[in-house]
CSV table of C-alpha atoms in Angstrom, one decimal:
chain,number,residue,atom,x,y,z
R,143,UNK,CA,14.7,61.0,-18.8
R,144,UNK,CA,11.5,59.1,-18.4
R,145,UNK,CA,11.2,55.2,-17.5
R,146,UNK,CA,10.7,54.4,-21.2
R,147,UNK,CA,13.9,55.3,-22.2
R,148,UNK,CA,15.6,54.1,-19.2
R,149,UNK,CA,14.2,50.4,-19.8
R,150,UNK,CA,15.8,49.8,-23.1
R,151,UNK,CA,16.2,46.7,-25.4
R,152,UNK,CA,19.2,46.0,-23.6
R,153,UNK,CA,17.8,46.2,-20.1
R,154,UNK,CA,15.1,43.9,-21.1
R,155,UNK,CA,17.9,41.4,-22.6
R,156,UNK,CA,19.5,41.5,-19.5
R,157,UNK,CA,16.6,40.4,-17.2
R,158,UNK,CA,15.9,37.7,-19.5
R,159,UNK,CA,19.8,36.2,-19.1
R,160,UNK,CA,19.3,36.8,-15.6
R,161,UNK,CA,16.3,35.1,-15.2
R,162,UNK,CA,17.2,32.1,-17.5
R,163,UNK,CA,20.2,32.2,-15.2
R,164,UNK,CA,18.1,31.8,-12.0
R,165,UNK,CA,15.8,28.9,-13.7
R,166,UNK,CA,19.1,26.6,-14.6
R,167,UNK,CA,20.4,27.0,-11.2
R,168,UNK,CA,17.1,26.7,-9.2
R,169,UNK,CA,16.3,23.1,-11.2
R,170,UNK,CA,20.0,21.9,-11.0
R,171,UNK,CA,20.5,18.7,-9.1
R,172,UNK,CA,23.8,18.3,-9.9
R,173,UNK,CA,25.8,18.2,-6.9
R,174,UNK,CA,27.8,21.4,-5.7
R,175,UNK,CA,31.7,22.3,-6.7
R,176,UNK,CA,32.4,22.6,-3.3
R,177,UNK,CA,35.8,24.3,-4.0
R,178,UNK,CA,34.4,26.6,-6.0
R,179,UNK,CA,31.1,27.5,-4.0
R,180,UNK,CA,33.3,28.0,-0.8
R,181,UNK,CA,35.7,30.8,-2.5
R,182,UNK,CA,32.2,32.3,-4.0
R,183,UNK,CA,30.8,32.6,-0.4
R,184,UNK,CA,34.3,33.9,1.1
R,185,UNK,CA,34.0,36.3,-1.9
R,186,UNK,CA,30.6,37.6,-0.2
R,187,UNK,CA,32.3,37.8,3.5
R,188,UNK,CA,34.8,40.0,1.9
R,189,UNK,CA,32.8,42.3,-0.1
R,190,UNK,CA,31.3,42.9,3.1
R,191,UNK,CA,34.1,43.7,5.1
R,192,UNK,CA,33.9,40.8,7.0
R,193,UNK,CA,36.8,37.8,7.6
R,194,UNK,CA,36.0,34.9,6.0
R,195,UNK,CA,34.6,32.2,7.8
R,196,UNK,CA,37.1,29.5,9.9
R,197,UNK,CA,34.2,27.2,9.9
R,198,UNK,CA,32.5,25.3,6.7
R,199,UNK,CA,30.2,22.6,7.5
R,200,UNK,CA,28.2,21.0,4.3
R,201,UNK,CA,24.7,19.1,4.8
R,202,UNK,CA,22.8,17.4,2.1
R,203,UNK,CA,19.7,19.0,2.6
R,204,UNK,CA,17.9,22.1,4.4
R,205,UNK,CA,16.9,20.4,7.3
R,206,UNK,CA,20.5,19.2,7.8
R,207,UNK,CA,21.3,22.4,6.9
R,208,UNK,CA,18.8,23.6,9.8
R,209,UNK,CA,20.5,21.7,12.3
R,210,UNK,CA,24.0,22.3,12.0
R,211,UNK,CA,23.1,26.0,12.0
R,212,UNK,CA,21.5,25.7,15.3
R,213,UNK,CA,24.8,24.0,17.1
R,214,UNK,CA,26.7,26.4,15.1
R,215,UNK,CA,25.0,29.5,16.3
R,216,UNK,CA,24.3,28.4,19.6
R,217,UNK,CA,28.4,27.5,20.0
R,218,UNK,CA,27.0,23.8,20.9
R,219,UNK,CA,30.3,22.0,18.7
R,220,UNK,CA,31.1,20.6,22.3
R,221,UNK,CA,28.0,18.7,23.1
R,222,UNK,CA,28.2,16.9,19.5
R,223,UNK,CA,27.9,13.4,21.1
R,224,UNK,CA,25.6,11.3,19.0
R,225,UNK,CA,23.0,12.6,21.4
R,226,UNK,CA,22.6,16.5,21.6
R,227,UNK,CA,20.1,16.4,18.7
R,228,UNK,CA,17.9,13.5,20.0
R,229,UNK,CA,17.6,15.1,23.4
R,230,UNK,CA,14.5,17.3,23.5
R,231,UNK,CA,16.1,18.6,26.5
R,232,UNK,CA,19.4,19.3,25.2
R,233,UNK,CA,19.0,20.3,21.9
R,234,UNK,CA,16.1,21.7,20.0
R,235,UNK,CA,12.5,20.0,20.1
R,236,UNK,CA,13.0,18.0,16.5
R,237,UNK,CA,10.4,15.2,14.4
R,238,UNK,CA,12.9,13.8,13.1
R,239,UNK,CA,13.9,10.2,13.3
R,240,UNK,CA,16.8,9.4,15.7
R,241,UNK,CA,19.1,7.8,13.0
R,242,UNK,CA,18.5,11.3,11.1
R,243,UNK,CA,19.6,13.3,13.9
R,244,UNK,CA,22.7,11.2,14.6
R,245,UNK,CA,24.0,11.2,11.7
R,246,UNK,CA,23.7,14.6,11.3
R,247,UNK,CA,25.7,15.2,14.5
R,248,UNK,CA,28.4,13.2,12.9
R,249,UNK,CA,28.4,14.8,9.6
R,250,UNK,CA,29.1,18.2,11.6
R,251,UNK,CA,31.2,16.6,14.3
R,252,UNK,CA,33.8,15.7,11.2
R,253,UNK,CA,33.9,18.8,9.3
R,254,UNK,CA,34.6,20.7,12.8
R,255,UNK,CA,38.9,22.0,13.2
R,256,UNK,CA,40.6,19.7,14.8
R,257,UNK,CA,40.1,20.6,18.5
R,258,UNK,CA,37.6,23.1,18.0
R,259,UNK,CA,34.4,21.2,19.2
R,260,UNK,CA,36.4,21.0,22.2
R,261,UNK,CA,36.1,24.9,22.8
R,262,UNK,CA,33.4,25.8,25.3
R,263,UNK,CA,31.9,29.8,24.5
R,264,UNK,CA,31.0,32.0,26.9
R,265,UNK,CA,27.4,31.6,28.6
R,266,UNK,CA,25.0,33.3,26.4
R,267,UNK,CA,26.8,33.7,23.3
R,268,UNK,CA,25.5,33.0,19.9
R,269,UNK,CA,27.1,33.7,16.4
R,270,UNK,CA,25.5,36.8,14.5
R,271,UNK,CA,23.8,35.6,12.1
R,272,UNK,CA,24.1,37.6,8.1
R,273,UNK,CA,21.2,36.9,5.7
R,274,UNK,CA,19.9,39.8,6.3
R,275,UNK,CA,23.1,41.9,5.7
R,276,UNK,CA,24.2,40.1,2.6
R,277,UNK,CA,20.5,40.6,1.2
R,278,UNK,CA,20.4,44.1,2.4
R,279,UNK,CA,19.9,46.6,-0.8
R,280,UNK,CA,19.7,49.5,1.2
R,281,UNK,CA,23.0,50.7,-0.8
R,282,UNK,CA,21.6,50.1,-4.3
R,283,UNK,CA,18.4,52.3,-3.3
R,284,UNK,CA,20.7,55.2,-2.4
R,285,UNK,CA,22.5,55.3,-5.2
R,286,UNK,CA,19.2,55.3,-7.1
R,287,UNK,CA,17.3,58.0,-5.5
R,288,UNK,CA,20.1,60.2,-5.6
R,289,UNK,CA,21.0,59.4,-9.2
R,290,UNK,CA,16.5,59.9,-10.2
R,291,UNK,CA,15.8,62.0,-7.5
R,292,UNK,CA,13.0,61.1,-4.4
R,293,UNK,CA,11.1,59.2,-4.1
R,294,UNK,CA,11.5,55.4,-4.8
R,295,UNK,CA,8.3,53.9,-3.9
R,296,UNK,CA,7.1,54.9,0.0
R,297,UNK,CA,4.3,52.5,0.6
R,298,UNK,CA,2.8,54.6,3.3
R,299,UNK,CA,2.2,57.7,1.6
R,300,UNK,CA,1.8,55.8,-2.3
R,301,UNK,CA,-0.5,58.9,-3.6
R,302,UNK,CA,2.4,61.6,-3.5
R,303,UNK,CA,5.2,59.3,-4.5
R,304,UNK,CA,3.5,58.4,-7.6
R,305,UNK,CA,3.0,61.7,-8.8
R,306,UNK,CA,6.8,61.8,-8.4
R,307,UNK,CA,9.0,61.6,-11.4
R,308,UNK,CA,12.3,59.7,-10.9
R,309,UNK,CA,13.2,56.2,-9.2
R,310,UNK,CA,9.9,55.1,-8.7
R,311,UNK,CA,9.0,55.5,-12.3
R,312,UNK,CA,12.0,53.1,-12.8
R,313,UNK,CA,11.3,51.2,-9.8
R,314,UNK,CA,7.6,50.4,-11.1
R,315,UNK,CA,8.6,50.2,-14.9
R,316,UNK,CA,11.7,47.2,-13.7
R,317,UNK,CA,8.9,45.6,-11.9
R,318,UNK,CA,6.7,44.7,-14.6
R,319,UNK,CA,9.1,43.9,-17.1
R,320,UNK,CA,10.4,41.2,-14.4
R,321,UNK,CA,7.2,40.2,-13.7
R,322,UNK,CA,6.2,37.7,-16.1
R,323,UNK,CA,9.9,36.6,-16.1
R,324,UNK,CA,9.7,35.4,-12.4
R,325,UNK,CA,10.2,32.1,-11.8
R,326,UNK,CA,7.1,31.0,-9.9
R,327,UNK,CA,8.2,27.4,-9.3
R,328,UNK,CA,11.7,28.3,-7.6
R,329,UNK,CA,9.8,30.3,-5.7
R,330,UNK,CA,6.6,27.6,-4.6
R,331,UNK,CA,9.5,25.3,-3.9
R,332,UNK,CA,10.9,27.7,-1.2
R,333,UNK,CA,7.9,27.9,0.2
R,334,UNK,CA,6.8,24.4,0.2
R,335,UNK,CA,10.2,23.5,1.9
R,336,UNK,CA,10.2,26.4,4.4
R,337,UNK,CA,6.8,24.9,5.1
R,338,UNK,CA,8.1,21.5,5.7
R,339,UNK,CA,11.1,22.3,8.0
R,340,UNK,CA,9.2,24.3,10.6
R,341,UNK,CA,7.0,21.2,10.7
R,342,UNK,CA,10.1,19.0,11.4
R,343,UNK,CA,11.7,21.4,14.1
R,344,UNK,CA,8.3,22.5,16.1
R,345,UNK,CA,8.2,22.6,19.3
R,346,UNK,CA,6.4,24.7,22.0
R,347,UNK,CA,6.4,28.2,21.5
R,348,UNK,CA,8.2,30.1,24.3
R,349,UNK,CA,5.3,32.3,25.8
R,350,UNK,CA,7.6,35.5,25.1
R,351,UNK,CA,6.5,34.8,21.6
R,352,UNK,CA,3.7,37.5,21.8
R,353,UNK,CA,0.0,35.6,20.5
R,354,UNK,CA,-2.2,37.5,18.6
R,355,UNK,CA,-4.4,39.6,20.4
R,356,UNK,CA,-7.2,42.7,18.9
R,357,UNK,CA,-6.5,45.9,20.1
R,358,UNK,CA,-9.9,48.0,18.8
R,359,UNK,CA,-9.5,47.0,14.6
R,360,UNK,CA,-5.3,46.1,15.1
R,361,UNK,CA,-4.0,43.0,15.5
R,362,UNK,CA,-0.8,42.5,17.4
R,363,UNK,CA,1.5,40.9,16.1
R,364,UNK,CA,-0.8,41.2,12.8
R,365,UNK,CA,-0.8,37.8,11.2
R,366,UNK,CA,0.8,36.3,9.2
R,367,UNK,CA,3.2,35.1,10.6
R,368,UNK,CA,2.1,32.8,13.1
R,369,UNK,CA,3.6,32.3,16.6
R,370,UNK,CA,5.4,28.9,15.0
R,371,UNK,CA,6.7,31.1,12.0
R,372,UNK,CA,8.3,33.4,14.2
R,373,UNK,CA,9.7,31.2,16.5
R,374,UNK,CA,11.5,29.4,13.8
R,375,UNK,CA,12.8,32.2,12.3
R,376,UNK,CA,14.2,32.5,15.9
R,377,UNK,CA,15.8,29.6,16.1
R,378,UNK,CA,16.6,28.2,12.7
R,379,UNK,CA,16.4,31.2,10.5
R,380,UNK,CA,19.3,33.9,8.7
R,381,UNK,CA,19.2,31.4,5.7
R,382,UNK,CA,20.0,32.0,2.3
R,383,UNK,CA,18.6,29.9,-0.7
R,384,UNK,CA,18.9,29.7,-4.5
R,385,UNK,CA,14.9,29.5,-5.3
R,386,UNK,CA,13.2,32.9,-4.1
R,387,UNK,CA,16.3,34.9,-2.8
R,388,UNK,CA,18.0,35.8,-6.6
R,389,UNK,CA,14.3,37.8,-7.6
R,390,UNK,CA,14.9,40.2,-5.1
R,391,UNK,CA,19.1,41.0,-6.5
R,392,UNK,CA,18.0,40.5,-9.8
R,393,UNK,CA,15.1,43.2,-9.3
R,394,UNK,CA,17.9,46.0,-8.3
R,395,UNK,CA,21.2,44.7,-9.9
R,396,UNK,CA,19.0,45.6,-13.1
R,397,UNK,CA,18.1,48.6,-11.6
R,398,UNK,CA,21.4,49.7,-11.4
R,399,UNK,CA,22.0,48.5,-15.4
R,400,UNK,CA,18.8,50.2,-16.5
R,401,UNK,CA,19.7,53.5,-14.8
R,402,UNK,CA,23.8,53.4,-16.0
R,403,UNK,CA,24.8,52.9,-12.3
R,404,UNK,CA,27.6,51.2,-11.1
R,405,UNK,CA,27.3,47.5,-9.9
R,406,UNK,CA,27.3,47.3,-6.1
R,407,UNK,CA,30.1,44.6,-5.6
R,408,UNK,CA,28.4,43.0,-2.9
R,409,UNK,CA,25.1,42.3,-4.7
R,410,UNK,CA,27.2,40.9,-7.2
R,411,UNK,CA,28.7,38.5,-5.4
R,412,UNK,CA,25.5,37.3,-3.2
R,413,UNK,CA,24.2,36.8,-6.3
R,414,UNK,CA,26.8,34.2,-7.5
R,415,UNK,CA,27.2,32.7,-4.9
R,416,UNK,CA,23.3,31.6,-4.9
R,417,UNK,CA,23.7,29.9,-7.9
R,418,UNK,CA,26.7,28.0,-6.5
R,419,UNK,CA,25.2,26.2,-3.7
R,420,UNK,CA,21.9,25.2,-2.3
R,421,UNK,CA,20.6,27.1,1.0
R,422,UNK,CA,23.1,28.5,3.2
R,423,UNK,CA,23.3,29.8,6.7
R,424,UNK,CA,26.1,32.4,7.0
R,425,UNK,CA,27.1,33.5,10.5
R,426,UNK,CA,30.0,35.1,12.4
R,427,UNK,CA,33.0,33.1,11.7
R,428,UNK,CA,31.3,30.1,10.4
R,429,UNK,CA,29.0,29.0,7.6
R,430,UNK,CA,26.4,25.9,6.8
R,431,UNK,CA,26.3,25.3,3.0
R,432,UNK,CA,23.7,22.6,1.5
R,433,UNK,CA,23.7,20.5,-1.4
R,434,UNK,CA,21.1,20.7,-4.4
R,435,UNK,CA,18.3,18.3,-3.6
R,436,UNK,CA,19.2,15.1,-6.3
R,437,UNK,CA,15.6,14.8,-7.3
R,438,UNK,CA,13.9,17.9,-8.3
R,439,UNK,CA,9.9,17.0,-10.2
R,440,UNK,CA,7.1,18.8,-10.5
R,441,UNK,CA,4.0,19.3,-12.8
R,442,UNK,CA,4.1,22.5,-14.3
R,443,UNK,CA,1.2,24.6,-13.2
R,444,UNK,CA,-2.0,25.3,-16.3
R,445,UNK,CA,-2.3,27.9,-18.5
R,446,UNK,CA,-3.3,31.3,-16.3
R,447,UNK,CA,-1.8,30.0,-13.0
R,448,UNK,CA,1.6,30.4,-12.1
R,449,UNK,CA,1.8,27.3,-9.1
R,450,UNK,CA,3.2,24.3,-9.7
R,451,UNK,CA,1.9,21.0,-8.4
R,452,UNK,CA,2.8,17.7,-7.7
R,453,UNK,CA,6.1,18.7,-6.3
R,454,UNK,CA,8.6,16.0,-5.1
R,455,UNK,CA,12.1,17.9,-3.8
R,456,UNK,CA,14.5,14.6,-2.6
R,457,UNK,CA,18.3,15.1,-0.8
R,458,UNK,CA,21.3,12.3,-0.8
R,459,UNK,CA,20.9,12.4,3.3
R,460,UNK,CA,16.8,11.1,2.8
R,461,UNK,CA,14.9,14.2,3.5
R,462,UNK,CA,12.0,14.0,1.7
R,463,UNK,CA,9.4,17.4,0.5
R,464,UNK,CA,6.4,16.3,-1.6
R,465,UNK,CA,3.5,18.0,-2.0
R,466,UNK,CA,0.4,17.4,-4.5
R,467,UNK,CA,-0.8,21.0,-4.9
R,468,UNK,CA,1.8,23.6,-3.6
R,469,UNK,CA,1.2,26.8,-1.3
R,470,UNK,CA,0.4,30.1,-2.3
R,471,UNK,CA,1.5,32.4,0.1
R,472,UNK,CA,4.3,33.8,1.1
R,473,UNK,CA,7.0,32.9,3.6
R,474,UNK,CA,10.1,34.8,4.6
R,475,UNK,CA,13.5,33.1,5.3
């Protein structure tokens, strides 16, 4: 069966919803049903296999967000004194003002079980951190090669797997039907806010951060990203958000509908949970949920350009993001 017939009415019906699903949550600012967003990211842990998390701590914003998930991942609950975050020391090199830090360390001091910040780890130990294995579709591509038959899409040798009939022809045929139906905006606001937060969090780059450096015509590690990128992925990354994440589940949940495979439960449930809560950090026995930002404006980009500008993202805690013409390259989380 060719991609034409795969990629019917219905399949294009579906990616519409999904999309228009993906635009009403990325401009919500309505703030989160935290009951409800907590059982949809326990329902993730489980489909997993995983126990659900002991530890909830909510921020109003990504960069609180960014900071609780560093003393939650670096097991730092004891040293929440008002001060961890303002020593450069201490805690991680922040530009952030001091009142912003401390009030952060309270909000997650509070949320902390009772007698758990007390609780020293073990030298060295750090929480796992699981973006990457709640966004993993490694799964959904299985089931679709062997389903279609080899290959789906193998950028290194792109000459023989196009003359290939099967998943790529679906693969390619799902991607331009979800093409124009991207939400560029959701996705110029992740960017512009990733952006911002490794500019509040910089600090000096630990030397076994490898620089750039031209061997013959190759350069290692090929740019982008930059030294500071990877060092913040380091440090503050493994986040989940509702603006650019949900293209990438959408692109092979609909996959799986247009080839009349069975839903993967745990794509499912990544999937809504992103539209119940803003970003995320999910780790091992412990989680850092964020509230939508309460001000979301932007001026929506001219005919035969897909950026926004004049962007203006706002949180309850004062974290501001504002930018008059946003970025247009990538950035991973």
């Amino acid at each position: 069966m060719g991609h034409e017939e795969l990629v019917t009415d219905a399949v294009r019906a579906r990616a519409a919803a999904e999309s228009a699903a993906w635009l009403r949550a990325g401009r919500s600012t309505g703030r989160c049903d935290r009951p409800a967003a907590e059982a949809a990211v326990a329902a993730v842990y489980r489909a997993h296999g995983l126990a659900v998390p002991r530890t909830v701590v909510w921020m109003d914003s990504p960069l609180g967000g960014a900071l609780a998930s560093w003393v939650l991942r670096h097991r730092q609950e004891h040293r929440l004194d008002g001060t961890l975050l303002t020593d450069t020391e201490a805690g991680p090199p922040l530009r952030v003002s001091e009142e912003f830090a401390r009030r952060a360390e309270e909000r997650i001091r509070e949320q902390l079980p009772a007698g758990g910040a007390g609780r020293r780890a073990a030298d060295g130990a750090v929480r796992r951190r699981l973006a990457g294995t709640f966004l993993d579709t490694a799964g959904a591509k299985r089931l679709l090669v062997q389903a279609l038959g080899e290959p789906l899409y193998e950028p290194l040798d792109f000459d023989w797997a196009e003359a290939e009939p099967g998943a790529f022809e679906l693969e390619q045929a799902m991607g331009e039907l979800l093409h124009p139906l991207t939400n560029h905006e959701l996705v110029a606001f992740c960017l512009l806010v990733y952006r911002h937060l490794q500019g509040r969090v910089a600090g000096l780059v630990p030397d076994h951060v490898a620089r750039p450096a031209r061997v013959m015509d190759v350069v290692t590690p090929p740019p982008p990203p930059s030294r500071e990128a990877i060092w913040f992925q380091d440090r503050f990354g493994g986040f989940l958000e509702p603006w650019a994440d949900p293209a990438r589940l959408i692109h092979w949940r609909c996959l799986l509908g247009a080839a009349g495979l069975p839903t993967v439960p745990a794509l499912e449930a990544v999937q809504a949970a992103l539209y119940r809560v803003g970003w995320w950090w999910p780790l091992d026995d412990a989680v850092v949920l964020t509230e939508r930002p309460v001000t979301l404006h932007h001026t929506p980009a001219p005919p035969g350009d897909i950026h926004p500008s004049g962007v203006l993202i706002g949180y309850a805690d004062g974290y501001r993001v504002e930018q008059q013409d946003a970025p247009r390259d990538g950035a991973g989380g």
